[in-house]
Phi, psi and omega in degrees: 000143174286145185268329186227144177226150178292341181259143169270163179299323181289324179291325176297316181293323177298319178293323177297318182295325180277352181079015183257002182255148172283112186299321180295317179293319178299316179300315181298318181292318178295319178298314184294328181273329190231015180301316188302305182293328177292312180297318181298320181292317178296318179297318178300317180302315180291327176297320179294330178280351179080019182239032180293342179263006180280187188264020180295143184265108184297314179301318181294324180288322176297314178299318180297321179296312180294321177299321181295314182286343180267004177296142182306320183292334178275336180276339190302318186259008181289142175234090184302335182290347185250002181210160175257155190294325179299314181293325178298309180298316183296325179286331183277332185301312180299324179296314180298315183294326176295319177294324182293337181284350177280148180303139179219142180265359182245099179295144180280144176226158179217139175270354178255123183236101184249345187295325182287322183271348181229078180298146182283133177288154179291148177249155169291153179303138178212160186254345186235148177302318182296329178290320177297318179297312181296318177303312182292323178298315179298314178302318180298310182295318181293322179294318178299313181296320180293321178297320179293322177295320177296317179297320178298316181298321179293317183293326185253007177051048176240178186252018185299316183296314181298318181293318179298315179297319182291328185263322194242349186247135174292117182251168180296152185303327184283353179265127181263111181301321181295320178294322178298317178295321181297330182283353180279347178058034178239150178291158178305319179297317180294323178297319179295320178297316181288330175296319177298316178298316182295318179297320179294318179294318179300316179298319180293324176296320176299314181300321179300320178290318181297322181299332180294326187242356175265142187285339182203177183295323180298315178296322178298316179296319178297318181294320178296318178299320178298316181295313188277353180266005184286000000 
């Protein structure tokens, strides 16, 4: 998946409402940026219904959901300045899934197929669709920020990523954080300085993503507080 796009989700939707956006391109960008939490929520919904082993097409349902929210009649009354994109998607998903449970003679199809190349990460047990959505959204943002930190470390030949993972990230059981820190060849004081730098960079990467889908600075600060208070 691409990590950055020149368009924010709200600017794409505004262009769709004005008729100035290429719907296929807008769909592709929204899918590539937000496929995971939408797909994870739809998959969770089917698991609760007991039909996760049935023949429902996950890609087609994600595509169908985005096509549904991008319909002109649904865009007409939207006010992006008053809501953030995460809350918008989370609020629309239950409505869409309820509509999908009604009999339909038109099977959904999608020309975008991401499920095979982007397997869904496991979620902690949850009881509500909105909890599954939020969990997956958090995983998506944290993974993006961590990937950017890793890329920075590679480009600048520093140990920020390794130190951050050893100190702040839940790692696999077979990885020893102390051994990882020892391999950085830095003194404890230097490691603490670089850990502070890594945390600051990770936070800034998160903010860059939040700014894309939050309507203003106040909403961005609230969203960051929600993320970091978990």
